[in-house]
Amino acid sequence: MNSFKIFFSLLVILVLQGFVSQVVEAQESSELVQYRNFFGIDARLVVWIVSELHLMFAAFVLGVPMFAVTVEIIGVKSGDIRFDNLAREFTKLLSAAFATTAALGGLLSFCLYGMYPGFMRYMTDVFHPIMFVYALLFFAEAFCLYGYYYSWDILKEKGKWFHIFLGIMLNVFGTTLMFLANSWATFMMSPDGIDLETGAVTSLRAAFDNFLWMPVNLHRLIANVAFGGFVVGAYAAVKFMGSKSDDDKAHYDWMGYIGNFIGLAALIPLPFAGYYLGREIYSSSPVMGNIMMGGAFSWTFIIQAILIGMLFIGGNYYLWNGMDRIEGAERYRKYIPFINIIIFFCFAVWLTPHNLPLSGEERALIGEQYHPFSKFFGVMAAKNAVVNLLILSTFFSFLIYRRANKGEIVKFSQHGNSARIALIITAGLTILYLVWYAMGLRGVELEANIKQYISPLILCIAIQIVAIVVTILMTFANKGKAAQILLLFVTVLIAVVYLAYYGFVVMEKANMVLRFLSVTQVSVVISCLIVNAVIDVFLFKNAKEVGKIRWGKIPLRSQYALLLLCVAIVTLMGLMGFIRSGLRMNWHIYGYMQDTSPGAFTPSISYMGLATALVVVLFLALVSFVFWLAGLGEKKKSSSNA
Amino acid sequence: MRKKKHSYSMIWAIFSILIVFGIIKYASPYAFMILLGKDHTMPTPSTLMLWYMILGVLGALVYVSTSDLKWANFLSFMLPGEDDRTKKLLQKIIVLALPLLLGWFVYSGTVPGTASPVELRIQHPTLLQKYENMENPFAHVSEELKEKYTEEGKHLYQQNCRPCHGSKADGNGPFANSFRLRPINFTDPGTIGTVVESFVFWRIMEGGPGLPDGSTPWDSAMPSWEDTLTDEQVWKIIMGEYATAGVVPRQREEAE
Amino acid sequence: MGSFGKAIIFSLLILGFFVYVCYYVTGLSGGSGGSGAKGVNPEAGEEIYWGEGQCSTCHSIGTSGSATRGPNQEGLAARAEERAKERGLTSGLEYLIESIVNPGEYVVDGFDNIMPKVYDAPILLDREQIMAVISYLQTLGGEADIVAINKLKDKIPEASKKKVEPWVPPIVVDASVGEQIFFDEKREVTCSKCHTVNGKGAKVGPDLTGIGAVQTPQYLIESILQPSQVIIKGFETMYLIGTDGMAYTGILQSQTDEETVLLVDEEGEMVEYVFYPEEIEQMQKQDVSIMPGNFSEMLTTYEFYGIVSYLLSLK
């Protein structure tokens, strides 16, 4: 059956290639057909669904190997066989999902070439060399994947590092594949390297490395890891709920924990990557930026806020419930209500729209157009602040979870020089980045009366740098815990309290500065996260445990939180796919090729909701089916053993 | 340690939800009134009210279910046991209140009511062409004369405008409370401070009826003064009005 | 299986909630589902003016927008009536239509004939969109009359479907090379010393952000090789003789009753000179642009077309 899978994937690729060349030839003879439909169904809807499905499977196939390899390395380093088994279980899911991804990719290409022949002919004209590379790379990825999976036992003893090398190559090829495909999607949004009147290709390099390419790459890469983590978490949750024996329960509880951990870790930097992408969309086309944040798509961001809020609340909820199975966690329970209140408060602020329509009566009572809630909570300054606070409190939840069963810690000075060096390098790089950004701020060219608003930002960064240095010194002096608290405190003070206030000042006096302010906020928060996380690793290394983690004893409710996380991130991916793609409005290639097909309208949000829900249901059903198939062999094995 | 007999966590949860409700519904309107220096409360819009309350309930539920013990405590309140009187009374109240609350939601959602349609309003209508290049005839007179006219304008302002816009030009005259949209507070730098003098001239001359459709003229009760005041009087009033409010008009950018 | 069923039901509940939120938001945002106003009405026109139609690249309205290439359109409707009378047209509406369909027919004093035809590529507005924009323009100092617009519908062409005469650089060039030269400070003459793109560069000459969306390659080529042919409003060269007898040539930066600020080219550096009224003997507008006219000597053909393709790529 497994060799069948390989052949099947290769077959799909070969057929696809043959088809491409055929279509191109066919197009040259008759240029008339521009659009077709799918057995009478609107072409756009079909492409929408198929491409989302393909994308989701691809995200899974890309995200999972990253941590499969990481987990394997941890297993080798720690000598704990559990990690190795976990990595193997992930990979088992992977190879089943890989064939489905390839099949969906084939379907997507057929759909595109079949239903949008005119558009695809042009895309082929521009990108054919990259398409060939793409197809060839697919071989490399397929071989690496199957090599990685099937050589597990053979290379177990002697060639473990070669095995890991295979896994890393699998990731390299997978990521490259995604980058290549991204260039096509971003080319459609911000075309480059072509003449926008004639369509003549002036530079393939520019078309490939177009303006939005890197931002999207970055965003997708991080999102895929989060996606993979949460899907694996949900898989573990379902297995946990169905397992009878304590051993199974313990195993799947642990697997769910790892999945959630990876998902959350990737989720934390995701808003920053998203912010970067949004800003680049603004710079590539202000019109598109306006459509996104101020126009037709602004309401989709309220829905996005709800989904992201669900993710943060679900993630925290799981962590808090998980503390139930850790002996010694009682000591930290007292923080939970405060984090809970902060998180829900942040969520409320984040949700408050600026342009909330009021009824006439309400307006009359208020006496002006904006209610203070939407006036103060609805604007960027407030939203940036609460997002940062949300991230910081989730990070705090995570810190207390980590130390829940840790007692007396080993003095930092006993970890030796390597710990010290690691810490200095981390802090040094972080400070270097902050300094670099502050220097950039100083050099920004603005009019003098606006420029004066920049200097408080530089001061904030300077204070943060001092705080980091003090933190490191305190850690060296064996006061690591206090140091962490100090850094968190300073960060909250700067990034949340002061910069939120200052954001309002700037909004009134010098709007231009707001973008620098957001980046400053992000930089300060990230620097705190990195330094504190690294300190935490060394702080609790070899610490005395006051209690055991009773794997499998987690409340059942928490497993629903894992399910929620999975559904929410899949839906979120569907929604963001809609926004990214929909921003082009009625263009195939923004500014060059118009979509004149009947499906070229911007769907209403309710229509979008239905389509996205359909995509999510299809994806979850397919994934369950594929996982069930992957589990068939295992059942047989266990029954024959018994 | 003796284990607590009764857990009142459900009551605490409900209590905290009620507090959130109280803050949003009753405290925040007054808080905003004081913080923003308004003379009337700022009630929370119903949409926001609904969202915030949903979040409040969710937050409470999330908190009480963060561990098995808490969740059991929370639920145990509704279970029969060796209960004292207050607990039994509270139980009954909850059992009765939930369906009543639900019923009220359904009722208020379906009962036919009159609500004006939600609309977005254009705040700064475009100035008509005929006013665009108008200039205050007293702009270039000597300082003494300017002062004199301003004083005259202040008088005229008090005579004609005070009833609605208030003696301090703060939009708080004796009639102010009777309007659906309150008269504008000129001391707010976001009002007459952001427009040129001829814009104010237009608004005084044509009032609410002269507003374009997008600005929903029926919302403004400002009368049109064309027939009552002379041009010169209006210009003087404008000077007096800015002086009373303590703001300066926006300066015209140099025409090309 | 029971637990799996529960998981399915739970997931469907979450999705149901998501769909409900989508419906709720659709209702809240006014039922249009966020697709914006459509049809012939001032609201749709306003959206096109500031968006798809790119009008705001050259025209501002009142204090909205900052473009100075074309006339500020505040109070346009009233002006249109006057101009219609002046030019023997029957109504202001006809003038508006003429200005959009045939922008070269009448050019407002002090501005240049640079307006593109919006029904041609790359803007490609269709008839209905142009009608919407006209109805919006009518509301600027007047009232929209959609019935009248509909009557004159036939005067407005449909978006041209045919391909425009393709312009391909005569040699194969790379726009990124052009960009490099544009910003290369080491060269003898650098475009970015006087022109801004996306906020980068100095503001001596016109801002070139988005120039590719509104100008033809022919225009750009001409503007580089013969800068004095068309001088954008506000960037004319001024010739000023001071009371001390010194003569200055530069661009008028600002002029008020108290002072006159002139940007003067001092060996490649742009220097601001401030004059008080009593220091000025004579001031005169010149027909010659301050932009160097010898680019044909300073650029190779490859570099030149690189810059042109770079400028065309700015949309």
Coordinates of N, CA and C in Angstrom, one line a residue, chain A residues 302-362:
Chain A
I302 N -12.8 42.0 12.4 CA -13.5 41.8 13.7 C -13.7 40.3 13.9
I303 N -14.0 39.6 12.8 CA -14.2 38.1 12.9 C -12.8 37.5 13.2
Q304 N -11.8 38.0 12.5 CA -10.5 37.5 12.8 C -10.1 37.7 14.3
A305 N -10.5 38.9 14.8 CA -10.2 39.1 16.2 C -10.9 38.1 17.1
I306 N -12.1 37.8 16.8 CA -12.9 36.8 17.6 C -12.1 35.4 17.5
L307 N -11.7 35.0 16.3 CA -11.0 33.7 16.2 C -9.7 33.7 17.0
I308 N -8.9 34.8 16.8 CA -7.6 34.9 17.5 C -7.9 34.9 19.0
G309 N -8.9 35.6 19.4 CA -9.2 35.6 20.9 C -9.6 34.2 21.3
M310 N -10.3 33.5 20.5 CA -10.6 32.1 20.9 C -9.3 31.3 21.0
L311 N -8.4 31.5 20.1 CA -7.1 30.8 20.2 C -6.4 31.1 21.5
F312 N -6.3 32.4 21.9 CA -5.5 32.7 23.1 C -6.3 32.2 24.3
I313 N -7.6 32.4 24.3 CA -8.3 31.9 25.5 C -8.2 30.4 25.6
G314 N -8.4 29.7 24.5 CA -8.3 28.3 24.5 C -7.0 27.8 24.9
G315 N -5.9 28.4 24.4 CA -4.6 28.0 24.8 C -4.3 28.2 26.3
N316 N -4.7 29.3 26.8 CA -4.6 29.6 28.2 C -5.4 28.6 29.1
Y317 N -6.6 28.4 28.6 CA -7.5 27.5 29.3 C -6.9 26.1 29.4
Y318 N -6.3 25.7 28.3 CA -5.7 24.3 28.4 C -4.5 24.3 29.4
L319 N -3.7 25.4 29.4 CA -2.6 25.4 30.3 C -3.1 25.4 31.7
W320 N -4.1 26.1 32.0 CA -4.6 26.2 33.4 C -5.2 24.9 33.8
N321 N -6.0 24.2 32.9 CA -6.5 22.9 33.2 C -5.4 21.9 33.4
G322 N -4.3 22.1 32.6 CA -3.2 21.2 32.7 C -2.5 21.2 34.0
M323 N -2.6 22.4 34.7 CA -1.9 22.5 36.0 C -2.6 21.6 37.0
D324 N -3.8 21.1 36.7 CA -4.5 20.2 37.5 C -3.7 18.9 37.7
R325 N -3.0 18.5 36.7 CA -2.3 17.2 36.8 C -0.9 17.4 37.3
I326 N -0.5 18.6 37.6 CA 0.8 18.8 38.1 C 0.8 19.0 39.6
E327 N 1.5 18.2 40.3 CA 1.6 18.4 41.8 C 2.5 19.6 42.1
G328 N 2.0 20.5 42.9 CA 2.8 21.7 43.2 C 2.3 22.9 42.5
A329 N 1.3 22.7 41.6 CA 0.8 23.8 40.8 C -0.1 24.7 41.7
E330 N -0.5 24.2 42.8 CA -1.4 25.0 43.7 C -0.8 26.3 44.0
R331 N 0.6 26.3 44.1 CA 1.3 27.5 44.5 C 1.0 28.7 43.6
Y332 N 0.7 28.3 42.3 CA 0.6 29.4 41.3 C -0.8 29.7 40.9
R333 N -1.7 28.9 41.5 CA -3.1 29.0 41.0 C -3.7 30.5 41.3
K334 N -3.1 31.1 42.3 CA -3.6 32.4 42.6 C -3.5 33.5 41.5
Y335 N -2.6 33.2 40.6 CA -2.5 34.2 39.5 C -3.5 34.1 38.4
I336 N -4.1 32.8 38.4 CA -5.0 32.6 37.2 C -6.2 33.6 37.1
P337 N -6.9 33.9 38.2 CA -8.0 34.8 38.0 C -7.6 36.2 37.4
F338 N -6.4 36.6 37.8 CA -5.9 37.9 37.3 C -5.6 37.8 35.8
I339 N -4.9 36.7 35.4 CA -4.6 36.6 34.0 C -5.9 36.5 33.2
N340 N -6.9 35.7 33.8 CA -8.2 35.6 33.1 C -8.8 36.9 32.9
I341 N -8.9 37.7 33.9 CA -9.5 39.0 33.7 C -8.8 39.9 32.7
I342 N -7.4 39.9 32.7 CA -6.7 40.6 31.8 C -7.0 40.1 30.3
I343 N -7.0 38.8 30.2 CA -7.2 38.3 28.8 C -8.6 38.7 28.3
F344 N -9.6 38.6 29.1 CA -10.9 38.9 28.6 C -11.0 40.4 28.4
F345 N -10.4 41.2 29.2 CA -10.4 42.6 29.0 C -9.8 43.0 27.7
C346 N -8.6 42.3 27.4 CA -7.9 42.6 26.2 C -8.8 42.2 25.0
F347 N -9.4 41.1 25.1 CA -10.3 40.6 24.1 C -11.4 41.6 23.8
A348 N -12.0 42.1 24.9 CA -13.1 43.1 24.7 C -12.6 44.3 24.0
V349 N -11.4 44.8 24.4 CA -10.9 46.0 23.7 C -10.6 45.7 22.2
W350 N -10.0 44.6 22.0 CA -9.6 44.2 20.7 C -10.9 44.1 19.7
L351 N -12.0 43.7 20.3 CA -13.2 43.4 19.5 C -13.9 44.7 19.2
T352 N -13.7 45.8 20.0 CA -14.5 47.0 19.8 C -14.2 47.7 18.5
P353 N -15.2 47.8 17.6 CA -14.9 48.4 16.4 C -14.9 49.9 16.5
H354 N -14.2 50.6 15.6 CA -14.1 52.0 15.6 C -15.4 52.6 15.0
N355 N -15.8 52.0 13.9 CA -16.9 52.5 13.1 C -18.2 51.8 13.5
L356 N -18.5 51.6 14.8 CA -19.7 51.0 15.2 C -20.9 51.8 14.8
P357 N -21.8 51.3 14.0 CA -22.9 52.1 13.6 C -23.8 52.3 14.8
L358 N -24.3 53.5 15.1 CA -25.2 53.7 16.2 C -26.6 54.0 15.6
S359 N -27.6 53.7 16.4 CA -29.0 54.1 16.0 C -29.1 55.6 16.4
G360 N -30.1 56.2 15.7 CA -30.4 57.6 15.9 C -30.5 58.0 17.4
E361 N -31.3 57.1 18.1 CA -31.5 57.4 19.5 C -30.2 57.4 20.3
E362 N -29.4 56.4 20.0 CA -28.1 56.3 20.8 C -27.2 57.5 20.5

